[in-house]
Tab-separated table of C-alpha atoms and ligand atoms in Angstrom:
chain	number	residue	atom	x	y	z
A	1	UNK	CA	-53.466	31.927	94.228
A	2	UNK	CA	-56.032	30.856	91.320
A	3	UNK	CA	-57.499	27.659	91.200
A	4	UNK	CA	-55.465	25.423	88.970
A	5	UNK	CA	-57.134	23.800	85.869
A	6	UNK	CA	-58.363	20.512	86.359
A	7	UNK	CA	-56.188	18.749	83.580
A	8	UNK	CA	-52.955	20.820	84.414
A	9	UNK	CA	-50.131	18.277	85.219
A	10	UNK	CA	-47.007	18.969	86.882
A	11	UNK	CA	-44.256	18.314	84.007
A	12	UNK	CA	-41.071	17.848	84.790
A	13	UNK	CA	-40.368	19.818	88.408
A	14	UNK	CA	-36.704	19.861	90.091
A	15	UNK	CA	-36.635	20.396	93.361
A	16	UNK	CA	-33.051	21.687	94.618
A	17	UNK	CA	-31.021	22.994	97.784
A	18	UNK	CA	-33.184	21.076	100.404
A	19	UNK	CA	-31.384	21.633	103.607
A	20	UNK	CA	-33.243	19.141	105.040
A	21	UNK	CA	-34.975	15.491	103.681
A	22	UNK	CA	-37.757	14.046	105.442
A	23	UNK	CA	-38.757	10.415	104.471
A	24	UNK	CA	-41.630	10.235	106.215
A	25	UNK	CA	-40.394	6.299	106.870
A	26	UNK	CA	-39.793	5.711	110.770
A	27	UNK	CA	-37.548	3.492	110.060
A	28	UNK	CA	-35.298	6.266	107.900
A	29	UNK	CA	-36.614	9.791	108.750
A	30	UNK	CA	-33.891	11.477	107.068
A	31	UNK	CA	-32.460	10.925	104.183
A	32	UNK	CA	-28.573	12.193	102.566
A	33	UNK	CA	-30.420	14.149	99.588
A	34	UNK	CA	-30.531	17.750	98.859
A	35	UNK	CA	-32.529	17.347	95.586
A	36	UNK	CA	-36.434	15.639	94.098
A	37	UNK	CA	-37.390	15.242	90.725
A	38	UNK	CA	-41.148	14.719	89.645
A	39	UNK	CA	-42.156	13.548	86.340
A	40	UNK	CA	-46.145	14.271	85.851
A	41	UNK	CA	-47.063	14.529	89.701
A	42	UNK	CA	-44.363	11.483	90.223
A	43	UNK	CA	-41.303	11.562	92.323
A	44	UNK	CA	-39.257	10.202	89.760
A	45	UNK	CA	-35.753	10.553	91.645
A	46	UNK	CA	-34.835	11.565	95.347
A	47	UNK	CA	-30.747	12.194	95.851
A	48	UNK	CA	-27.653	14.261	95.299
A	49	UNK	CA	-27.852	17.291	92.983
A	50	UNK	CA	-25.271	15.267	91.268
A	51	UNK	CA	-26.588	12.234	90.628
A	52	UNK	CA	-30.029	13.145	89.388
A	53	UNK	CA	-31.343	13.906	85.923
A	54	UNK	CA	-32.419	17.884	86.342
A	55	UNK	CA	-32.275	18.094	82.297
A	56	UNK	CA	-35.364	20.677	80.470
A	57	UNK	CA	-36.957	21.006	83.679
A	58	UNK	CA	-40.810	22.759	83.608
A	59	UNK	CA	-40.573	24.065	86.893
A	60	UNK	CA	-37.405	24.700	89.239
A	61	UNK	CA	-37.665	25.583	92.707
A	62	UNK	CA	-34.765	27.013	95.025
A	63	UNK	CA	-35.710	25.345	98.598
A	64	UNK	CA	-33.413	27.653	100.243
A	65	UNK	CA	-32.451	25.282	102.345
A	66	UNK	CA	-35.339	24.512	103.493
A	67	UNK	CA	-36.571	20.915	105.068
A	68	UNK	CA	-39.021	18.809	102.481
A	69	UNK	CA	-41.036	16.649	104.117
A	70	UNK	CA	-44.358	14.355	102.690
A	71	UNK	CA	-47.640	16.430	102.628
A	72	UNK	CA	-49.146	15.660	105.762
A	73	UNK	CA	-52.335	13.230	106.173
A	74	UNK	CA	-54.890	13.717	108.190
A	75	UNK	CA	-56.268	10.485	109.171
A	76	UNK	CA	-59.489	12.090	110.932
A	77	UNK	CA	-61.611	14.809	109.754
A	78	UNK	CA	-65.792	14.930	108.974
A	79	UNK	CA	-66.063	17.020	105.883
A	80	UNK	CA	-69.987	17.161	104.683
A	81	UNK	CA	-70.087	18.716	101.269
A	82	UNK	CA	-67.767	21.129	99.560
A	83	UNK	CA	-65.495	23.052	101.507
A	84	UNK	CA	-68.010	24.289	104.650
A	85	UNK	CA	-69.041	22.669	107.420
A	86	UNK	CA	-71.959	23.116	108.922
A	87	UNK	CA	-70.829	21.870	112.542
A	88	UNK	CA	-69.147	25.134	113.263
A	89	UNK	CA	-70.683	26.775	109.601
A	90	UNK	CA	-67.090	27.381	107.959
A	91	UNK	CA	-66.207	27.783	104.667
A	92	UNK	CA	-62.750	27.495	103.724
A	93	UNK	CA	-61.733	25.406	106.237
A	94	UNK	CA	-60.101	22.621	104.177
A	95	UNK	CA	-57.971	24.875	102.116
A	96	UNK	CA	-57.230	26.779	105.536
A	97	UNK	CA	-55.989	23.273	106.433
A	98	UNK	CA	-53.384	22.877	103.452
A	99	UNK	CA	-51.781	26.059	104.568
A	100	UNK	CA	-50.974	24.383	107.719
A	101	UNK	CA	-49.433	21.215	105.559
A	102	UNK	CA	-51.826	19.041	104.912
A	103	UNK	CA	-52.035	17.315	101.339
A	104	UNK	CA	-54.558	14.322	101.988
A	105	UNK	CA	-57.585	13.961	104.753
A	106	UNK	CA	-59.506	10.821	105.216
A	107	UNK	CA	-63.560	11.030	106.228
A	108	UNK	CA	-64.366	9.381	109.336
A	109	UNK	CA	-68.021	9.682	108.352
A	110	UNK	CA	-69.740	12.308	106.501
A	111	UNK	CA	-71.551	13.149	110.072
A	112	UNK	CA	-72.167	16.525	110.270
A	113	UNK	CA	-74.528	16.783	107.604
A	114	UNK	CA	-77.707	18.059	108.679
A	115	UNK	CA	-80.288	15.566	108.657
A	116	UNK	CA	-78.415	13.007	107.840
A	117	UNK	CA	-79.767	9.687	106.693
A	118	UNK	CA	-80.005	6.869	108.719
A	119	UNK	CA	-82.117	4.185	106.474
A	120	UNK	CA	-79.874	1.772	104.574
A	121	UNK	CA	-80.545	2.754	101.234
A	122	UNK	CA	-79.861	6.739	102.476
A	123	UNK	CA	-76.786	5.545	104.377
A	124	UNK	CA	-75.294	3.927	100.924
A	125	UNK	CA	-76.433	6.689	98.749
A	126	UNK	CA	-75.089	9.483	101.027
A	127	UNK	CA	-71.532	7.433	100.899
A	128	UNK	CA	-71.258	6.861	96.803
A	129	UNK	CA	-72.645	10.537	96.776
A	130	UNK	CA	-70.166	11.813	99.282
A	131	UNK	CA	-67.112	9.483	97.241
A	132	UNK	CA	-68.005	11.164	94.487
A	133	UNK	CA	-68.513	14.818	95.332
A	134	UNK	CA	-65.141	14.900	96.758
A	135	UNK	CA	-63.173	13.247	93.852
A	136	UNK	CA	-64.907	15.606	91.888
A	137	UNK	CA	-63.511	18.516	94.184
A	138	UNK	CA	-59.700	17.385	94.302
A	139	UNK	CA	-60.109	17.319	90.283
A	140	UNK	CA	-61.111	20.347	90.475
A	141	UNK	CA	-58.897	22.089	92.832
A	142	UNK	CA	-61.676	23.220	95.619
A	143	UNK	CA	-60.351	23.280	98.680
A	144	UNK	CA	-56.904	23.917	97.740
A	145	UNK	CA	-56.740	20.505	96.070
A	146	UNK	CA	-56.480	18.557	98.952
A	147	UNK	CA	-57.224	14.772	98.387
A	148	UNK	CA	-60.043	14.016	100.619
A	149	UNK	CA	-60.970	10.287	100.729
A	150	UNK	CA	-64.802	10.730	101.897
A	151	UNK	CA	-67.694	8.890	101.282
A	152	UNK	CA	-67.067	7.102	104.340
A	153	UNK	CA	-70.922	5.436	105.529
A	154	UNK	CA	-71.826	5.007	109.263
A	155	UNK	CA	-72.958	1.541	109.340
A	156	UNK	CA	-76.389	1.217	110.958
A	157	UNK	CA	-78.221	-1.845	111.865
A	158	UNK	CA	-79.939	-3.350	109.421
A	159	UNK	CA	-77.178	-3.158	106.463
A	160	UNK	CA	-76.721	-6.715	105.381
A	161	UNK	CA	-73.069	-8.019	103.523
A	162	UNK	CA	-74.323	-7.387	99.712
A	163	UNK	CA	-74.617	-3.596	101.106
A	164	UNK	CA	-71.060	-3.557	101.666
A	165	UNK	CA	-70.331	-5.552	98.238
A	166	UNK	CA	-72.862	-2.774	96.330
A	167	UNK	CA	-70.860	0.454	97.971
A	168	UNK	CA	-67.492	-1.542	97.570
A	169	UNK	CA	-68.392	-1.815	93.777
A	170	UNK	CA	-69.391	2.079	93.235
A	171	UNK	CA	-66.065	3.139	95.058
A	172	UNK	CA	-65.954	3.580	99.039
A	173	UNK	CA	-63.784	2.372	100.296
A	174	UNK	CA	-63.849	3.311	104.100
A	175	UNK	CA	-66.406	3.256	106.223
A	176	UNK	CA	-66.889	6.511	108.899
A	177	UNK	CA	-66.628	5.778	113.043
A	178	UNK	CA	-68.149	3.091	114.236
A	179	UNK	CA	-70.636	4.120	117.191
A	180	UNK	CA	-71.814	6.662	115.255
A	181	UNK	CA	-74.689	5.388	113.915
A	182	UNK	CA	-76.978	2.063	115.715
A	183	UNK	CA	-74.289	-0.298	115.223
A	184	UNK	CA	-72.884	-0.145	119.043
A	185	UNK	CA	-72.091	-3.694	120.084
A	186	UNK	CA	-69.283	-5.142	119.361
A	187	UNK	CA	-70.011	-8.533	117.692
A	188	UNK	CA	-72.495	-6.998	115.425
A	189	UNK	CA	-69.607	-4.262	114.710
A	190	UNK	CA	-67.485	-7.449	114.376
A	191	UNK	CA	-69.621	-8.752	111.672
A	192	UNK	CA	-69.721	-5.808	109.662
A	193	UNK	CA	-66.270	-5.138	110.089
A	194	UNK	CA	-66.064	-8.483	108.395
A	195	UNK	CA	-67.831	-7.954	105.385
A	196	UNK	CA	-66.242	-4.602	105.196
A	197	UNK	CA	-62.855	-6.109	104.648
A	198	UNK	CA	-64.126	-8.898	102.733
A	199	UNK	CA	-64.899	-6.229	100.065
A	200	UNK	CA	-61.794	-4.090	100.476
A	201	UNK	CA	-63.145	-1.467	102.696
A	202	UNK	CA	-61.097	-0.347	105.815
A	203	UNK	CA	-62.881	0.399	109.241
A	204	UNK	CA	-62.780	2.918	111.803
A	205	UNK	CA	-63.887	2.721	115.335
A	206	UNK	CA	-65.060	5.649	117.831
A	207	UNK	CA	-62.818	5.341	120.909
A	208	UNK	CA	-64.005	6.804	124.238
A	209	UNK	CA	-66.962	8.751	125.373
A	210	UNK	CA	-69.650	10.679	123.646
A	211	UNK	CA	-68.138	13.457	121.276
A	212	UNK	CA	-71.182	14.897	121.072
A	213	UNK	CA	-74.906	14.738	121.888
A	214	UNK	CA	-76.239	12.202	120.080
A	215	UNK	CA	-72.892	9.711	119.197
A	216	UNK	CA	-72.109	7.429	122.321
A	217	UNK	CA	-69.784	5.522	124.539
A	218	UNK	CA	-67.400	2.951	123.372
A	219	UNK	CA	-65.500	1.225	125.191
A	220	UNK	CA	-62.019	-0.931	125.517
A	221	UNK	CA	-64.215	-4.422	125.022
A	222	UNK	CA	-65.909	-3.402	121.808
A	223	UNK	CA	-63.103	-1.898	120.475
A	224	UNK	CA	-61.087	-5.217	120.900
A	225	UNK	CA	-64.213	-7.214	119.567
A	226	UNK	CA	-65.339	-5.376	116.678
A	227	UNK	CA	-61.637	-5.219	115.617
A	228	UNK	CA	-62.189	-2.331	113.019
A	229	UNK	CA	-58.507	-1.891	110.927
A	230	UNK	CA	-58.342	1.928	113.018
A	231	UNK	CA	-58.841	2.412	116.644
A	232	UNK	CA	-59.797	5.978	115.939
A	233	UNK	CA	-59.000	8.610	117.979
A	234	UNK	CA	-57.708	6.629	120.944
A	235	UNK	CA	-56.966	9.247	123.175
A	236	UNK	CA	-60.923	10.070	123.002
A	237	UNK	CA	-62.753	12.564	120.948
A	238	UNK	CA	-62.235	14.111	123.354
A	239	UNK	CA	-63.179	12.102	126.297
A	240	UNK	CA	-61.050	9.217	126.447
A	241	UNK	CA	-61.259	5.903	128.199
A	242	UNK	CA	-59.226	5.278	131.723
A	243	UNK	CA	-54.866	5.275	130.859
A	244	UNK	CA	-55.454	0.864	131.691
A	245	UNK	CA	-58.071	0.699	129.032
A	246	UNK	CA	-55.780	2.363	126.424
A	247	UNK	CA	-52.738	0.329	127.654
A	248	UNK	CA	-54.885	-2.830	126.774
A	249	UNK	CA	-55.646	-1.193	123.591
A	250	UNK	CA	-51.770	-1.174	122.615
A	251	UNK	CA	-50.983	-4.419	124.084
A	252	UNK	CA	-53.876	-6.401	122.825
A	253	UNK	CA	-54.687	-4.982	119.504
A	254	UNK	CA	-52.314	-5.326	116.774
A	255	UNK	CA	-54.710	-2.564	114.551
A	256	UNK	CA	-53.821	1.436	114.144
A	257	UNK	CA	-53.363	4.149	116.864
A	258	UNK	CA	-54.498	6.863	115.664
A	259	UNK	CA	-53.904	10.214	118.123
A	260	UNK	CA	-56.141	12.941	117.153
A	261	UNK	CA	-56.049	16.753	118.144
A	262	UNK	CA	-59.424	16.994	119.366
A	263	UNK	CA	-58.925	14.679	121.899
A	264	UNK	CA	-57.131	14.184	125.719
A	265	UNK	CA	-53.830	15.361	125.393
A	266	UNK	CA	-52.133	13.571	128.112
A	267	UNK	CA	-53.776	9.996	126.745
A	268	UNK	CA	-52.242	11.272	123.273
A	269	UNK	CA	-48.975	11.999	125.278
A	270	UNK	CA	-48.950	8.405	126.904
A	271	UNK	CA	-50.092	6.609	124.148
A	272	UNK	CA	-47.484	7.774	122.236
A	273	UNK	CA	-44.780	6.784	124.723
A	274	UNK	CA	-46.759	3.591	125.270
A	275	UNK	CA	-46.186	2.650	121.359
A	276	UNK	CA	-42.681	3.155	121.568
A	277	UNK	CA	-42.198	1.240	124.912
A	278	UNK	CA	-44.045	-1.995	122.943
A	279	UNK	CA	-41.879	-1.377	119.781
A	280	UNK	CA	-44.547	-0.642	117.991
A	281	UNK	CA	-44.531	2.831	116.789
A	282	UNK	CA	-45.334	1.786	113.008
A	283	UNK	CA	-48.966	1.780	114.291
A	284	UNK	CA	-49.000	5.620	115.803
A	285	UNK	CA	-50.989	7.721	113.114
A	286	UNK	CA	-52.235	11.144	113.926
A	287	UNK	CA	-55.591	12.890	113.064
A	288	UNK	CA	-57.768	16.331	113.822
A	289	UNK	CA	-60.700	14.951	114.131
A	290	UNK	CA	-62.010	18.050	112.937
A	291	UNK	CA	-64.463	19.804	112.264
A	292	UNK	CA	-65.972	19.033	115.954
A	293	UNK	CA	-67.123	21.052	118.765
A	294	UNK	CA	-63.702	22.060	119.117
A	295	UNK	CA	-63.907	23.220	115.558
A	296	UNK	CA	-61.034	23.381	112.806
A	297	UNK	CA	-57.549	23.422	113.669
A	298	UNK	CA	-55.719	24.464	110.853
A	299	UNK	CA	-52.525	23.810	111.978
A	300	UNK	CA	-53.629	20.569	113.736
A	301	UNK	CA	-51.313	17.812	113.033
A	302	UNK	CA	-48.770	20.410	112.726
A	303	UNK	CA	-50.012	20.931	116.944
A	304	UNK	CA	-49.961	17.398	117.155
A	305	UNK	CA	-46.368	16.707	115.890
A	306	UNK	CA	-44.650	19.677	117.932
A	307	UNK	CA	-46.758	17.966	121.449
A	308	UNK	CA	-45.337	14.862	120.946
A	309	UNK	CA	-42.009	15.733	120.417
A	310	UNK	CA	-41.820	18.106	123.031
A	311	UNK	CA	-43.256	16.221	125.398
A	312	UNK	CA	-43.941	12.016	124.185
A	313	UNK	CA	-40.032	11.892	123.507
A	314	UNK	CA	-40.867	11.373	119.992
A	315	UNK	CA	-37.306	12.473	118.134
A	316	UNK	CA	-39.183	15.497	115.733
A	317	UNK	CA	-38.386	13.262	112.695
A	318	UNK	CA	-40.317	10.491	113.846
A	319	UNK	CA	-43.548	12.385	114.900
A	320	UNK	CA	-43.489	13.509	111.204
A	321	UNK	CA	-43.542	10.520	110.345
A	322	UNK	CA	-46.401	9.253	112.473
A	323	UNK	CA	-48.403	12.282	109.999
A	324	UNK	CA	-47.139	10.388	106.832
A	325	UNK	CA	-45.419	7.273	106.118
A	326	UNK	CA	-47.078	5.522	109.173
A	327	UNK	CA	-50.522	6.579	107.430
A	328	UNK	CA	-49.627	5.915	104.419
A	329	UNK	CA	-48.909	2.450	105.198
A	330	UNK	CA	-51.945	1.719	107.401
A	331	UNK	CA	-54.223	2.991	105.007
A	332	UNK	CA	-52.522	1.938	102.226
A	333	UNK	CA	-52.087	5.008	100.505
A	334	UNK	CA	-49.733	5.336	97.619
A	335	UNK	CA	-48.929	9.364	99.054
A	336	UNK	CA	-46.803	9.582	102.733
A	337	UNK	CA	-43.829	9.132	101.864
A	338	UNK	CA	-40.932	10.665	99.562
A	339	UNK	CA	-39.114	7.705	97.394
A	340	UNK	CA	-39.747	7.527	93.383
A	341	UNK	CA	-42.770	6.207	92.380
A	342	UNK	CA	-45.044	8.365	95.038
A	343	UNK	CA	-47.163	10.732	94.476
A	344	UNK	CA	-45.256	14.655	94.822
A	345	UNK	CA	-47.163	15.685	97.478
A	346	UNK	CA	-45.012	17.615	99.780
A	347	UNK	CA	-44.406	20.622	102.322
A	348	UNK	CA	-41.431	23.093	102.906
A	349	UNK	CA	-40.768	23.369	106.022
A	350	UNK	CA	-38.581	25.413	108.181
A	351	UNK	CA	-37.727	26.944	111.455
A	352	UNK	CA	-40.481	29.403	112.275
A	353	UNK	CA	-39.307	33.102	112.816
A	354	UNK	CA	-38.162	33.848	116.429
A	355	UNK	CA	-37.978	30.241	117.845
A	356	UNK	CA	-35.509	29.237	120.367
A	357	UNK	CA	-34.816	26.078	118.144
A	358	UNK	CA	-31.723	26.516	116.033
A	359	UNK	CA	-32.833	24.008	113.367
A	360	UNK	CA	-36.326	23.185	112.162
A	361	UNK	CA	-36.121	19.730	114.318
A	362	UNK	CA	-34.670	21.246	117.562
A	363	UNK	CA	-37.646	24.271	117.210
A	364	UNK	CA	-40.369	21.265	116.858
A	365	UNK	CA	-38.666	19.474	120.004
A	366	UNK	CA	-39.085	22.609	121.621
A	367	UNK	CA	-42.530	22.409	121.115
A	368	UNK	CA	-42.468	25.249	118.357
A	369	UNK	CA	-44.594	24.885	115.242
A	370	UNK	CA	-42.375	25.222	112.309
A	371	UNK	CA	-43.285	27.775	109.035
A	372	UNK	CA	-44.664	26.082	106.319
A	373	UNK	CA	-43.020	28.013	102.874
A	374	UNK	CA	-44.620	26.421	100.422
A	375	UNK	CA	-47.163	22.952	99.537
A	376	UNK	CA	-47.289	20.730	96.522
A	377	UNK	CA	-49.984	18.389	95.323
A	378	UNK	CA	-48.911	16.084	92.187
A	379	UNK	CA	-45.934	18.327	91.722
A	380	UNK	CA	-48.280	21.527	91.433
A	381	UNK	CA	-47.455	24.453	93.730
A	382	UNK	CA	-50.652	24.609	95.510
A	383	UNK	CA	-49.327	27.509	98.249
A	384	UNK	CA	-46.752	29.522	98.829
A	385	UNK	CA	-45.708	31.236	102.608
A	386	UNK	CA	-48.405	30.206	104.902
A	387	UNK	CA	-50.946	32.208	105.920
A	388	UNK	CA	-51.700	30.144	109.154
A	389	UNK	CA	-48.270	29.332	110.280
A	390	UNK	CA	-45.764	31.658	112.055
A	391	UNK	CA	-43.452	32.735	109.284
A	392	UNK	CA	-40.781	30.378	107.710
A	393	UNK	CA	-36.991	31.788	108.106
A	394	UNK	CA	-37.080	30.824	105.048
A	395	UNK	CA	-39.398	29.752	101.914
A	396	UNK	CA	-38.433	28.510	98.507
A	397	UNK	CA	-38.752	30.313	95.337
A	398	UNK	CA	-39.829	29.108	92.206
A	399	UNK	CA	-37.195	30.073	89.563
A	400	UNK	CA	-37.539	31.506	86.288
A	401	UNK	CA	-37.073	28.407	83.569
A	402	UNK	CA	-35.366	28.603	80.075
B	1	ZN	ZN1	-65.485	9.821	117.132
């Protein structure tokens, strides 16, 4: 499909015949509406055909029946410039990555460039560089449109609290892993974790072993000192730390879980379960962590979702929401969940072709991925059928207006 022009806004799109409404909310996963309405990239009303305003509509779409659910977000992913990455030297792999759902990603560090900086004034300038680049892109529709939140600096030793105020002040707003760069201890993480939030800017922390050569251990202690807002990738990436260590992870640290795909899939199994057994499953947010050595995973948090409810326990409705809402909320992103006033970023959804599940939840339970029919970014159609998913029973249409 052709790039959409930068200034192009959604108008006035009705979305009818849902089969199936996903909040994205945990704590209301589905809700008794078959029909959206978005005003200008807006959801501007979420209910019964009858008792929303579906007057001189710009856009219609027939869901079919179909399940709507929040674009996905995935809280982990190392983008470098543009849509390519060198780490496995891909192109396309971010708009590969909307055709498997996802509407938003969030840099855990732009780490993958090739000779990265490491001096202070490089680390900030790569960041408001990075920020930039990739605002730039989402206005422009590279890479499918996907929102990427980047410009995410690995803090090094040496970086002193006006640092943080100066990249705070241009526009980052995260910083990437911690442990990735010389900060490895965790009171001086601590202290820059500080000033980080101080100035607005959310934290990350490497969890587990070595990803690669060259980033390093880190382990249950630090991650509990330096106290970062994001224990990221807590199942490891992809070595994690001993099942005890993660348990004191849950139990001691009030911060995010975040699961990612490129990690141990029986910590991401028992951390899940863990969550729920401490009643706190708000806190579960799930990531690729790609691109990495086990390279792009289109359909990643798809993966993720259909593993933990086939095998965490995680009712199918809730692990979508661990992809959305919960991230939305723990990143405080205005995008995640479907209620008016949110952004209309959203995926169609439904039962992929041949599954043994009879419904689009029992298929994920089963462990199936579902068919993605169609995406949405700000109301705009950004893709139809998949081209990475097993086909959709069924995908909407877009109907003729006027
Ligand atoms: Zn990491």
């Amino acid at each position: 499909m052709a790039v959409t022009a930068a200034a192009q806004t959604s108008g006035k799109v009705v979305i009818r015949n849902v089969g199936l409404m996903l909040s994205g909310d945990i704590d209301r996963p589905l809700l008794d509406a078959d029909t959206v309405v978005v005003e200008d990239g807006i959801i501007a009303a979420v209910g019964r055909a009858a008792d929303c305003d579906a007057t001189r509509p710009t856009t219609v779409i027939d869901a079919k029946g179909t399940a709507l659910a929040p674009g996905l977000i995935d809280s982990h992913v190392h983008p470098v410039f543009g849509d390519w990455t060198p780490r496995q030297n891909q192109l396309g792999w971010i708009e590969s990555c909307l055709h498997g759902g996802v509407t938003t990603m969030i840099s855990a560090g732009e780490v993958h460039l090739p000779g990265r900086p490491k001096d202070v004034v490089g680390v900030k300038a790569l960041a408001i560089t990075a920020q930039r680049a990739f605002e730039g892109m989402r206005a422009a529709g590279v890479g499918g449109g996907v929102k990427i939140l980047a410009g995410a600096p690995v803090i090094e030793q040496g970086m002193v609290e006006q640092d943080f105020a100066d990249l705070a002040a241009a526009g980052v707003s995260l910083l990437g892993e911690i442990g990735l760069g010389s900060v490895k201890a965790g009171a001086e993480a601590a202290t820059m974790v500080g000033w980080a939030r101080r100035h607005g800017i959310q934290s990350t922390i490497h969890t587990g072993g070595p990803s690669i050569p060259g980033s390093g251990l880190i382990d249950e202690q630090v991650v509990l000192e330096a106290d970062a807002d994001v224990i990221g990738h807590v199942n490891g990436g992809h070595t994690a730390l001993p099942y005890r260590a993660v348990c004191m992870l849950c139990e001691r640290s009030t911060r995010a879980l975040e699961i990612v795909h490129n990690g141990n899939e029986r910590i991401a199994i028992l951390t899940a379960r863990h969550a729920i057994e401490l009643k706190c499953p708000h806190r579960v947010i799930l990531g690729t962590d790609a691109p990495a050595g086990s390279g792009v995973q289109p359909l990643g948090i798809l993966r993720l979702i259909a593993l933990l409810a086939s095998l965490a326990d995680v009712p199918a409705e809730i692990a979508f929401g661990f992809a959305t809402g919960n991230t939305a909320r723990q990143r405080g992103l205005r995008q995640g969940l479907i209620e008016p006033g949110r952004p209309a970023d959203f995926v169609f959804l439904d039962r992929a072709q041949h599954t043994a599940g009879r419904d689009l939840l029992e298929s994920v339970q089963l462990g199936d991925i579902p068919g993605v029919g169609m995406v949405m970014i700000d109301g705009l159609v950004r893709c139809g059928r998949s081209r990475n998913t097993p086909p959709a029973v069924e995908v909407p249409v877009v109907l003729p207006v006027g």
